Amino acid sequence: MKKRTFFTLIILVALATTVNAQEDAGVTDRKHQLGIRISSQDPVINNSISYKYFFNSSTAAEALFSFSDPVALGLLIEKHKPFGPSGLSWFWGAGAYVGFGGGRNFGAQGVVGLDFLFPTLPVNLSVDWKPELNIAKQFSFEPAAVGFSARFAF
């Protein structure tokens, strides 16, 4: 009986430690996020595969691979700040992109949005506005670049 009680106590302590460690886990424990970004068709970087990497709790790099026409690659450096409930942050950043097909595209992009990382699920959701300044092919500004992203966080 004493062995069973001791064994049960050891298991309970181990479970409590594991649960406590998971509650303390923040965005720095889930540095990688991979998913999709759905947006309006007007910008060069529109519907895309999104990979975000957090250098620390407030700085991230996001790579975007747009598979529409034209095929394009983009990179954003983002600053995240906590906002409201746990897991919610707002972010802003800037970067560049290059497009291929139908002539070369090159330009700058900015981003501002809201980001939510579920505390108990490996899911990240965000909504953003990402205007683009096209420099090569034709000089133009594309303000209609609102998007929604869903990512797996690991």
mmCIF file with all atom_site columns, C-alpha atoms in Angstrom:
data_model
loop_
_atom_site.group_PDB
_atom_site.id
_atom_site.type_symbol
_atom_site.label_atom_id
_atom_site.label_alt_id
_atom_site.label_comp_id
_atom_site.label_asym_id
_atom_site.label_entity_id
_atom_site.label_seq_id
_atom_site.pdbx_PDB_ins_code
_atom_site.Cartn_x
_atom_site.Cartn_y
_atom_site.Cartn_z
_atom_site.occupancy
_atom_site.B_iso_or_equiv
_atom_site.pdbx_formal_charge
_atom_site.auth_seq_id
_atom_site.auth_comp_id
_atom_site.auth_asym_id
_atom_site.auth_atom_id
_atom_site.pdbx_PDB_model_num
ATOM 1   C CA . MET A 1 1   ? 0.000  0.000  0.000   1.00 0.00 ? 1   MET A CA 1
ATOM 2   C CA . LYS A 1 2   ? 2.816  2.424  0.844   1.00 0.00 ? 2   LYS A CA 1
ATOM 3   C CA . LYS A 1 3   ? 4.516  1.699  -2.491  1.00 0.00 ? 3   LYS A CA 1
ATOM 4   C CA . ARG A 1 4   ? 1.289  2.436  -4.381  1.00 0.00 ? 4   ARG A CA 1
ATOM 5   C CA . THR A 1 5   ? 0.768  5.719  -2.483  1.00 0.00 ? 5   THR A CA 1
ATOM 6   C CA . PHE A 1 6   ? 4.376  6.757  -3.077  1.00 0.00 ? 6   PHE A CA 1
ATOM 7   C CA . PHE A 1 7   ? 4.135  5.864  -6.797  1.00 0.00 ? 7   PHE A CA 1
ATOM 8   C CA . THR A 1 8   ? 0.853  7.826  -7.127  1.00 0.00 ? 8   THR A CA 1
ATOM 9   C CA . LEU A 1 9   ? 2.431  10.840 -5.415  1.00 0.00 ? 9   LEU A CA 1
ATOM 10  C CA . ILE A 1 10  ? 5.420  10.745 -7.814  1.00 0.00 ? 10  ILE A CA 1
ATOM 11  C CA . ILE A 1 11  ? 3.089  10.648 -10.840 1.00 0.00 ? 11  ILE A CA 1
ATOM 12  C CA . LEU A 1 12  ? 0.989  13.554 -9.527  1.00 0.00 ? 12  LEU A CA 1
ATOM 13  C CA . VAL A 1 13  ? 4.083  15.688 -8.923  1.00 0.00 ? 13  VAL A CA 1
ATOM 14  C CA . ALA A 1 14  ? 5.383  14.895 -12.423 1.00 0.00 ? 14  ALA A CA 1
ATOM 15  C CA . LEU A 1 15  ? 2.036  15.798 -14.005 1.00 0.00 ? 15  LEU A CA 1
ATOM 16  C CA . ALA A 1 16  ? 1.782  19.038 -12.030 1.00 0.00 ? 16  ALA A CA 1
ATOM 17  C CA . THR A 1 17  ? 5.299  20.010 -13.113 1.00 0.00 ? 17  THR A CA 1
ATOM 18  C CA . THR A 1 18  ? 4.483  19.271 -16.767 1.00 0.00 ? 18  THR A CA 1
ATOM 19  C CA . VAL A 1 19  ? 1.245  21.286 -16.683 1.00 0.00 ? 19  VAL A CA 1
ATOM 20  C CA . ASN A 1 20  ? 3.003  24.213 -14.963 1.00 0.00 ? 20  ASN A CA 1
ATOM 21  C CA . ALA A 1 21  ? 5.786  24.164 -17.570 1.00 0.00 ? 21  ALA A CA 1
ATOM 22  C CA . GLN A 1 22  ? 3.210  24.232 -20.378 1.00 0.00 ? 22  GLN A CA 1
ATOM 23  C CA . GLU A 1 23  ? 1.408  27.188 -18.784 1.00 0.00 ? 23  GLU A CA 1
ATOM 24  C CA . ASP A 1 24  ? 4.697  29.095 -18.619 1.00 0.00 ? 24  ASP A CA 1
ATOM 25  C CA . ALA A 1 25  ? 5.431  28.331 -22.282 1.00 0.00 ? 25  ALA A CA 1
ATOM 26  C CA . GLY A 1 26  ? 5.065  31.448 -24.377 1.00 0.00 ? 26  GLY A CA 1
ATOM 27  C CA . VAL A 1 27  ? 5.732  32.511 -27.917 1.00 0.00 ? 27  VAL A CA 1
ATOM 28  C CA . THR A 1 28  ? 9.466  31.951 -27.440 1.00 0.00 ? 28  THR A CA 1
ATOM 29  C CA . ASP A 1 29  ? 8.755  28.220 -26.977 1.00 0.00 ? 29  ASP A CA 1
ATOM 30  C CA . ARG A 1 30  ? 6.828  28.151 -30.270 1.00 0.00 ? 30  ARG A CA 1
ATOM 31  C CA . LYS A 1 31  ? 9.256  30.097 -32.442 1.00 0.00 ? 31  LYS A CA 1
ATOM 32  C CA . HIS A 1 32  ? 8.160  28.558 -35.744 1.00 0.00 ? 32  HIS A CA 1
ATOM 33  C CA . GLN A 1 33  ? 4.782  29.140 -37.401 1.00 0.00 ? 33  GLN A CA 1
ATOM 34  C CA . LEU A 1 34  ? 3.793  27.675 -40.771 1.00 0.00 ? 34  LEU A CA 1
ATOM 35  C CA . GLY A 1 35  ? 0.504  28.148 -42.601 1.00 0.00 ? 35  GLY A CA 1
ATOM 36  C CA . ILE A 1 36  ? -1.397 30.089 -45.235 1.00 0.00 ? 36  ILE A CA 1
ATOM 37  C CA . ARG A 1 37  ? -2.267 33.731 -45.846 1.00 0.00 ? 37  ARG A CA 1
ATOM 38  C CA . ILE A 1 38  ? -5.417 34.580 -47.797 1.00 0.00 ? 38  ILE A CA 1
ATOM 39  C CA . SER A 1 39  ? -5.698 38.116 -49.164 1.00 0.00 ? 39  SER A CA 1
ATOM 40  C CA . SER A 1 40  ? -7.121 40.282 -51.899 1.00 0.00 ? 40  SER A CA 1
ATOM 41  C CA . GLN A 1 41  ? -5.852 39.537 -55.423 1.00 0.00 ? 41  GLN A CA 1
ATOM 42  C CA . ASP A 1 42  ? -4.568 43.062 -56.177 1.00 0.00 ? 42  ASP A CA 1
ATOM 43  C CA . PRO A 1 43  ? -1.111 43.006 -54.506 1.00 0.00 ? 43  PRO A CA 1
ATOM 44  C CA . VAL A 1 44  ? 1.866  41.065 -55.899 1.00 0.00 ? 44  VAL A CA 1
ATOM 45  C CA . ILE A 1 45  ? 2.131  39.108 -52.618 1.00 0.00 ? 45  ILE A CA 1
ATOM 46  C CA . ASN A 1 46  ? -1.464 37.878 -52.279 1.00 0.00 ? 46  ASN A CA 1
ATOM 47  C CA . ASN A 1 47  ? -2.550 34.305 -51.418 1.00 0.00 ? 47  ASN A CA 1
ATOM 48  C CA . SER A 1 48  ? 0.584  32.705 -50.052 1.00 0.00 ? 48  SER A CA 1
ATOM 49  C CA . ILE A 1 49  ? 2.313  30.180 -47.853 1.00 0.00 ? 49  ILE A CA 1
ATOM 50  C CA . SER A 1 50  ? 3.495  31.922 -44.689 1.00 0.00 ? 50  SER A CA 1
ATOM 51  C CA . TYR A 1 51  ? 6.420  30.976 -42.450 1.00 0.00 ? 51  TYR A CA 1
ATOM 52  C CA . LYS A 1 52  ? 7.101  33.119 -39.390 1.00 0.00 ? 52  LYS A CA 1
ATOM 53  C CA . TYR A 1 53  ? 10.133 32.777 -37.118 1.00 0.00 ? 53  TYR A CA 1
ATOM 54  C CA . PHE A 1 54  ? 10.399 34.582 -33.761 1.00 0.00 ? 54  PHE A CA 1
ATOM 55  C CA . PHE A 1 55  ? 13.915 35.707 -32.821 1.00 0.00 ? 55  PHE A CA 1
ATOM 56  C CA . ASN A 1 56  ? 12.537 36.661 -29.388 1.00 0.00 ? 56  ASN A CA 1
ATOM 57  C CA . SER A 1 57  ? 9.105  37.506 -27.931 1.00 0.00 ? 57  SER A CA 1
ATOM 58  C CA . SER A 1 58  ? 8.912  40.841 -29.773 1.00 0.00 ? 58  SER A CA 1
ATOM 59  C CA . THR A 1 59  ? 10.786 40.401 -33.087 1.00 0.00 ? 59  THR A CA 1
ATOM 60  C CA . ALA A 1 60  ? 9.880  38.072 -35.951 1.00 0.00 ? 60  ALA A CA 1
ATOM 61  C CA . ALA A 1 61  ? 10.699 37.489 -39.611 1.00 0.00 ? 61  ALA A CA 1
ATOM 62  C CA . GLU A 1 62  ? 7.919  36.371 -41.941 1.00 0.00 ? 62  GLU A CA 1
ATOM 63  C CA . ALA A 1 63  ? 8.613  34.772 -45.325 1.00 0.00 ? 63  ALA A CA 1
ATOM 64  C CA . LEU A 1 64  ? 5.787  34.684 -47.872 1.00 0.00 ? 64  LEU A CA 1
ATOM 65  C CA . PHE A 1 65  ? 5.636  32.521 -51.001 1.00 0.00 ? 65  PHE A CA 1
ATOM 66  C CA . SER A 1 66  ? 2.814  33.684 -53.250 1.00 0.00 ? 66  SER A CA 1
ATOM 67  C CA . PHE A 1 67  ? 1.685  31.034 -55.706 1.00 0.00 ? 67  PHE A CA 1
ATOM 68  C CA . SER A 1 68  ? -0.674 33.232 -57.718 1.00 0.00 ? 68  SER A CA 1
ATOM 69  C CA . ASP A 1 69  ? 0.231  35.089 -60.903 1.00 0.00 ? 69  ASP A CA 1
ATOM 70  C CA . PRO A 1 70  ? 2.930  36.287 -60.596 1.00 0.00 ? 70  PRO A CA 1
ATOM 71  C CA . VAL A 1 71  ? 4.778  33.819 -58.387 1.00 0.00 ? 71  VAL A CA 1
ATOM 72  C CA . ALA A 1 72  ? 6.492  35.962 -55.744 1.00 0.00 ? 72  ALA A CA 1
ATOM 73  C CA . LEU A 1 73  ? 8.673  35.824 -52.628 1.00 0.00 ? 73  LEU A CA 1
ATOM 74  C CA . GLY A 1 74  ? 8.484  38.344 -49.800 1.00 0.00 ? 74  GLY A CA 1
ATOM 75  C CA . LEU A 1 75  ? 10.230 38.908 -46.478 1.00 0.00 ? 75  LEU A CA 1
ATOM 76  C CA . LEU A 1 76  ? 8.971  41.059 -43.590 1.00 0.00 ? 76  LEU A CA 1
ATOM 77  C CA . ILE A 1 77  ? 10.655 41.973 -40.301 1.00 0.00 ? 77  ILE A CA 1
ATOM 78  C CA . GLU A 1 78  ? 7.966  42.487 -37.643 1.00 0.00 ? 78  GLU A CA 1
ATOM 79  C CA . LYS A 1 79  ? 7.767  43.944 -34.133 1.00 0.00 ? 79  LYS A CA 1
ATOM 80  C CA . HIS A 1 80  ? 5.099  42.402 -31.856 1.00 0.00 ? 80  HIS A CA 1
ATOM 81  C CA . LYS A 1 81  ? 3.658  44.080 -28.754 1.00 0.00 ? 81  LYS A CA 1
ATOM 82  C CA . PRO A 1 82  ? 1.198  42.464 -26.283 1.00 0.00 ? 82  PRO A CA 1
ATOM 83  C CA . PHE A 1 83  ? -2.342 43.801 -26.546 1.00 0.00 ? 83  PHE A CA 1
ATOM 84  C CA . GLY A 1 84  ? -5.294 42.794 -24.379 1.00 0.00 ? 84  GLY A CA 1
ATOM 85  C CA . PRO A 1 85  ? -5.768 39.147 -23.360 1.00 0.00 ? 85  PRO A CA 1
ATOM 86  C CA . SER A 1 86  ? -2.945 36.618 -23.172 1.00 0.00 ? 86  SER A CA 1
ATOM 87  C CA . GLY A 1 87  ? -1.812 35.524 -26.622 1.00 0.00 ? 87  GLY A CA 1
ATOM 88  C CA . LEU A 1 88  ? -3.042 38.650 -28.427 1.00 0.00 ? 88  LEU A CA 1
ATOM 89  C CA . SER A 1 89  ? -0.540 41.105 -29.874 1.00 0.00 ? 89  SER A CA 1
ATOM 90  C CA . TRP A 1 90  ? -0.457 43.839 -32.450 1.00 0.00 ? 90  TRP A CA 1
ATOM 91  C CA . PHE A 1 91  ? 2.425  44.079 -34.856 1.00 0.00 ? 91  PHE A CA 1
ATOM 92  C CA . TRP A 1 92  ? 3.997  46.270 -37.491 1.00 0.00 ? 92  TRP A CA 1
ATOM 93  C CA . GLY A 1 93  ? 6.897  45.840 -39.842 1.00 0.00 ? 93  GLY A CA 1
ATOM 94  C CA . ALA A 1 94  ? 8.446  46.329 -43.250 1.00 0.00 ? 94  ALA A CA 1
ATOM 95  C CA . GLY A 1 95  ? 10.144 44.320 -45.938 1.00 0.00 ? 95  GLY A CA 1
ATOM 96  C CA . ALA A 1 96  ? 10.585 43.692 -49.634 1.00 0.00 ? 96  ALA A CA 1
ATOM 97  C CA . TYR A 1 97  ? 9.374  41.315 -52.315 1.00 0.00 ? 97  TYR A CA 1
ATOM 98  C CA . VAL A 1 98  ? 10.296 40.083 -55.768 1.00 0.00 ? 98  VAL A CA 1
ATOM 99  C CA . GLY A 1 99  ? 7.860  38.655 -58.321 1.00 0.00 ? 99  GLY A CA 1
ATOM 100 C CA . PHE A 1 100 ? 8.539  36.377 -61.293 1.00 0.00 ? 100 PHE A CA 1
ATOM 101 C CA . GLY A 1 101 ? 6.512  35.776 -64.437 1.00 0.00 ? 101 GLY A CA 1
ATOM 102 C CA . GLY A 1 102 ? 4.892  38.307 -66.734 1.00 0.00 ? 102 GLY A CA 1
ATOM 103 C CA . GLY A 1 103 ? 7.875  40.592 -66.170 1.00 0.00 ? 103 GLY A CA 1
ATOM 104 C CA . ARG A 1 104 ? 9.887  41.134 -63.028 1.00 0.00 ? 104 ARG A CA 1
ATOM 105 C CA . ASN A 1 105 ? 8.289  42.836 -60.032 1.00 0.00 ? 105 ASN A CA 1
ATOM 106 C CA . PHE A 1 106 ? 10.220 44.299 -57.129 1.00 0.00 ? 106 PHE A CA 1
ATOM 107 C CA . GLY A 1 107 ? 9.041  46.489 -54.310 1.00 0.00 ? 107 GLY A CA 1
ATOM 108 C CA . ALA A 1 108 ? 8.708  47.408 -50.662 1.00 0.00 ? 108 ALA A CA 1
ATOM 109 C CA . GLN A 1 109 ? 5.930  46.370 -48.324 1.00 0.00 ? 109 GLN A CA 1
ATOM 110 C CA . GLY A 1 110 ? 4.760  47.397 -44.891 1.00 0.00 ? 110 GLY A CA 1
ATOM 111 C CA . VAL A 1 111 ? 2.461  45.550 -42.515 1.00 0.00 ? 111 VAL A CA 1
ATOM 112 C CA . VAL A 1 112 ? 0.294  46.290 -39.474 1.00 0.00 ? 112 VAL A CA 1
ATOM 113 C CA . GLY A 1 113 ? -2.099 43.839 -37.841 1.00 0.00 ? 113 GLY A CA 1
ATOM 114 C CA . LEU A 1 114 ? -3.407 41.774 -34.945 1.00 0.00 ? 114 LEU A CA 1
ATOM 115 C CA . ASP A 1 115 ? -1.973 38.360 -34.075 1.00 0.00 ? 115 ASP A CA 1
ATOM 116 C CA . PHE A 1 116 ? -3.406 35.714 -31.724 1.00 0.00 ? 116 PHE A CA 1
ATOM 117 C CA . LEU A 1 117 ? -1.483 32.664 -30.521 1.00 0.00 ? 117 LEU A CA 1
ATOM 118 C CA . PHE A 1 118 ? -3.773 30.263 -28.652 1.00 0.00 ? 118 PHE A CA 1
ATOM 119 C CA . PRO A 1 119 ? -2.223 29.564 -25.234 1.00 0.00 ? 119 PRO A CA 1
ATOM 120 C CA . THR A 1 120 ? -3.254 25.882 -25.181 1.00 0.00 ? 120 THR A CA 1
ATOM 121 C CA . LEU A 1 121 ? -3.353 25.039 -28.902 1.00 0.00 ? 121 LEU A CA 1
ATOM 122 C CA . PRO A 1 122 ? -0.574 25.136 -31.512 1.00 0.00 ? 122 PRO A CA 1
ATOM 123 C CA . VAL A 1 123 ? -2.621 27.573 -33.615 1.00 0.00 ? 123 VAL A CA 1
ATOM 124 C CA . ASN A 1 124 ? -1.885 31.162 -34.630 1.00 0.00 ? 124 ASN A CA 1
ATOM 125 C CA . LEU A 1 125 ? -4.413 33.448 -36.353 1.00 0.00 ? 125 LEU A CA 1
ATOM 126 C CA . SER A 1 126 ? -3.748 36.943 -37.654 1.00 0.00 ? 126 SER A CA 1
ATOM 127 C CA . VAL A 1 127 ? -5.372 39.675 -39.698 1.00 0.00 ? 127 VAL A CA 1
ATOM 128 C CA . ASP A 1 128 ? -3.290 42.404 -41.305 1.00 0.00 ? 128 ASP A CA 1
ATOM 129 C CA . TRP A 1 129 ? -3.029 45.249 -43.762 1.00 0.00 ? 129 TRP A CA 1
ATOM 130 C CA . LYS A 1 130 ? 0.050  44.940 -45.995 1.00 0.00 ? 130 LYS A CA 1
ATOM 131 C CA . PRO A 1 131 ? 0.315  47.745 -48.585 1.00 0.00 ? 131 PRO A CA 1
ATOM 132 C CA . GLU A 1 132 ? 2.909  47.458 -51.341 1.00 0.00 ? 132 GLU A CA 1
ATOM 133 C CA . LEU A 1 133 ? 5.014  49.996 -53.213 1.00 0.00 ? 133 LEU A CA 1
ATOM 134 C CA . ASN A 1 134 ? 5.900  48.521 -56.614 1.00 0.00 ? 134 ASN A CA 1
ATOM 135 C CA . ILE A 1 135 ? 9.260  49.857 -57.799 1.00 0.00 ? 135 ILE A CA 1
ATOM 136 C CA . ALA A 1 136 ? 10.164 47.688 -60.806 1.00 0.00 ? 136 ALA A CA 1
ATOM 137 C CA . LYS A 1 137 ? 7.982  46.796 -63.794 1.00 0.00 ? 137 LYS A CA 1
ATOM 138 C CA . GLN A 1 138 ? 5.779  49.810 -63.086 1.00 0.00 ? 138 GLN A CA 1
ATOM 139 C CA . PHE A 1 139 ? 5.921  52.308 -60.240 1.00 0.00 ? 139 PHE A CA 1
ATOM 140 C CA . SER A 1 140 ? 2.664  52.100 -58.283 1.00 0.00 ? 140 SER A CA 1
ATOM 141 C CA . PHE A 1 141 ? 1.179  51.886 -54.794 1.00 0.00 ? 141 PHE A CA 1
ATOM 142 C CA . GLU A 1 142 ? -1.205 49.064 -53.848 1.00 0.00 ? 142 GLU A CA 1
ATOM 143 C CA . PRO A 1 143 ? -3.175 49.893 -50.674 1.00 0.00 ? 143 PRO A CA 1
ATOM 144 C CA . ALA A 1 144 ? -5.841 47.139 -51.031 1.00 0.00 ? 144 ALA A CA 1
ATOM 145 C CA . ALA A 1 145 ? -3.845 44.390 -49.348 1.00 0.00 ? 145 ALA A CA 1
ATOM 146 C CA . VAL A 1 146 ? -5.837 43.045 -46.400 1.00 0.00 ? 146 VAL A CA 1
ATOM 147 C CA . GLY A 1 147 ? -5.144 39.448 -45.396 1.00 0.00 ? 147 GLY A CA 1
ATOM 148 C CA . PHE A 1 148 ? -5.971 36.660 -42.947 1.00 0.00 ? 148 PHE A CA 1
ATOM 149 C CA . SER A 1 149 ? -3.408 34.057 -41.849 1.00 0.00 ? 149 SER A CA 1
ATOM 150 C CA . ALA A 1 150 ? -3.787 30.707 -40.090 1.00 0.00 ? 150 ALA A CA 1
ATOM 151 C CA . ARG A 1 151 ? -0.613 28.952 -38.961 1.00 0.00 ? 151 ARG A CA 1
ATOM 152 C CA . PHE A 1 152 ? 0.530  25.880 -37.047 1.00 0.00 ? 152 PHE A CA 1
ATOM 153 C CA . ALA A 1 153 ? 2.883  26.957 -34.230 1.00 0.00 ? 153 ALA A CA 1
ATOM 154 C CA . PHE A 1 154 ? 5.711  24.664 -33.162 1.00 0.00 ? 154 PHE A CA 1
#
